[in-house]
């Protein structure tokens, strides 16, 4: 029995915003199946009563003083943009035709 | 002796005394790079003029009487995952090809402030995901010991540059072993500081709860000097520790392990380890005992589940972090022909811009975080992380440091594991626990494996914020072995 099906991998690719080819989906389905089977070993550790750690160190939220500080100028912020119009990021349409 | 064979400490002293200029030191290294880069391919970006401009500025600051640190005028190779204002930053990905960041990473800014001269940006596995540098979109780096082998990874360009005498120092980042494993397989020193001890600001994020910048050098003292130069609290990184940097330089100058308690991790030995790696490792442990350390065996059974836990936690964080590459604000954009939606452009761009390992990890992380699977995978991995931290804590009640081989084998041939992710992941078997627990860990060279003549590293793990212990033990091992070898291990490397 496989841990993950090709259809599930296609769904993951959609969620991940990766336009994969059919060949790629076949390839990743096989590889992800092997990887998931292997990482499933975490279940063997008895850890029911153990709290999860999202982080190695105890963390508290950190705030800086609410003071105005210099930031990037518009031309700096836009310097790596694929497309720019009127000092703004130019992007493809975000809403569907029917919207 | 030519300038490229000097240690960073020596070069710093020579520049400070006026015996040589920062420009002369930079030129010697740029010439070496021009000579060996066609073979090694450690750098993604080199710009002679930008480097010499930095060197001239350092010379001017010194002439003006400015008090700079001990590494002023020393050249450094900088991993291409730290942002640099004056050089492209790509993370070895096509999605960031040619990107010029509008700001410097904190590590970059501190290198500049200390007067280090950046020689160029080094190659890596794309977004630091890998153990061989083969996942770079711009070609693999070759191991200076044997050009048919990998230099380790992800910081393989940085390890190769230092081992090939292209730079006396380099920066790396360690998320699952990406400094220690490349240091081990190229015969140099690599250090993963305590998590939060060095700033992540301007470090392109892979797995934010694990990513840790650290130094590479050809000896323990040089690594300590670099560690001290760029570490310490950074208000721009919310997970940066607000505590003094451990006294690593002093520790590197104190090669004394008499009376120290050293724990040998029982689980990191035996089957799956190359005989030549184990032979050098066991000799190193005996050496520590002969130097007056008290060696005991320590069992940490959960360390064997660190690898599967890591391959759930790191991909989960990566799937979230890499969502920022959306083709909208910077980087590659593919398929924007006026008919496609933003979402379609995004999916086409990410498919074209990310390499196979990055795609694998994004999908694996998306899977582990999906509802229905979250508790069994990501949630359980987080609990295993707690168990591992507790085992470290218990171990450090008994001993001052833990030791193990850094990686189970010497450098493997290019191509051998390239299409077998699970085999590749095993390279980080021994290094991952310290990433999950956040403690300090170092790799120091301990000799060559008999069967292939390639370098072997000893891993030294110390508690959180006890980074100095790694340097103390590392320096003791280095001093004893170099007196036995009649010099550093790297003198055995081919001359290229």
Coordinates of C-alpha atoms in Angstrom, one line a residue, chain A residues 42 45 47 50-57 59, chain B residues 175 192 195 207-212 302-303 305-306 308-310 312-314 317 377-393 432-439:
Chain A
X42 CA 8.4 9.5 14.2
X45 CA 8.5 7.5 19.7
X47 CA 5.5 11.0 23.2
X50 CA 5.2 15.3 25.9
X51 CA 4.4 18.9 24.9
X52 CA 5.4 19.8 21.3
X53 CA 8.3 22.2 20.6
X54 CA 7.9 24.6 17.7
X55 CA 11.3 26.0 18.6
X56 CA 14.6 25.1 20.3
X57 CA 14.6 27.9 22.8
X59 CA 10.6 32.4 23.2
Chain B
X175 CA 19.9 24.1 9.3
X192 CA 27.1 25.9 14.2
X195 CA 20.5 28.9 17.6
X207 CA 13.5 26.6 8.1
X208 CA 13.3 29.6 10.5
X209 CA 13.4 27.6 13.8
X210 CA 16.6 25.8 12.7
X211 CA 18.6 28.2 10.4
X212 CA 21.9 29.3 12.1
X302 CA 15.8 9.4 20.4
X303 CA 18.7 10.9 18.3
X305 CA 14.4 9.6 15.2
X306 CA 15.9 13.1 14.7
X308 CA 12.6 11.6 10.3
X309 CA 11.5 14.4 12.6
X310 CA 13.7 16.9 10.8
X312 CA 8.9 16.8 8.6
X313 CA 9.7 20.0 10.5
X314 CA 12.2 21.5 8.0
X317 CA 8.7 25.5 7.6
X377 CA 3.3 14.1 11.1
X378 CA 4.1 17.7 12.0
X379 CA 2.6 17.5 15.5
X380 CA 4.3 14.2 16.3
X381 CA 7.6 15.6 14.9
X382 CA 7.4 18.5 17.3
X383 CA 6.9 16.2 20.2
X384 CA 10.0 14.2 19.1
X385 CA 11.8 17.5 19.1
X386 CA 11.0 17.9 22.8
X387 CA 12.1 14.4 23.6
X388 CA 15.5 15.0 21.8
X389 CA 16.0 18.3 23.7
X390 CA 15.3 16.5 27.0
X391 CA 17.8 13.8 26.1
X392 CA 20.4 16.5 25.4
X393 CA 19.6 18.1 28.8
X432 CA 20.5 17.1 12.9
X433 CA 19.8 16.6 16.7
X434 CA 21.7 19.8 17.5
X435 CA 19.6 21.8 15.1
X436 CA 16.4 20.4 16.7
X437 CA 17.7 21.2 20.2
X438 CA 19.4 24.5 19.2
X439 CA 22.7 23.7 21.0

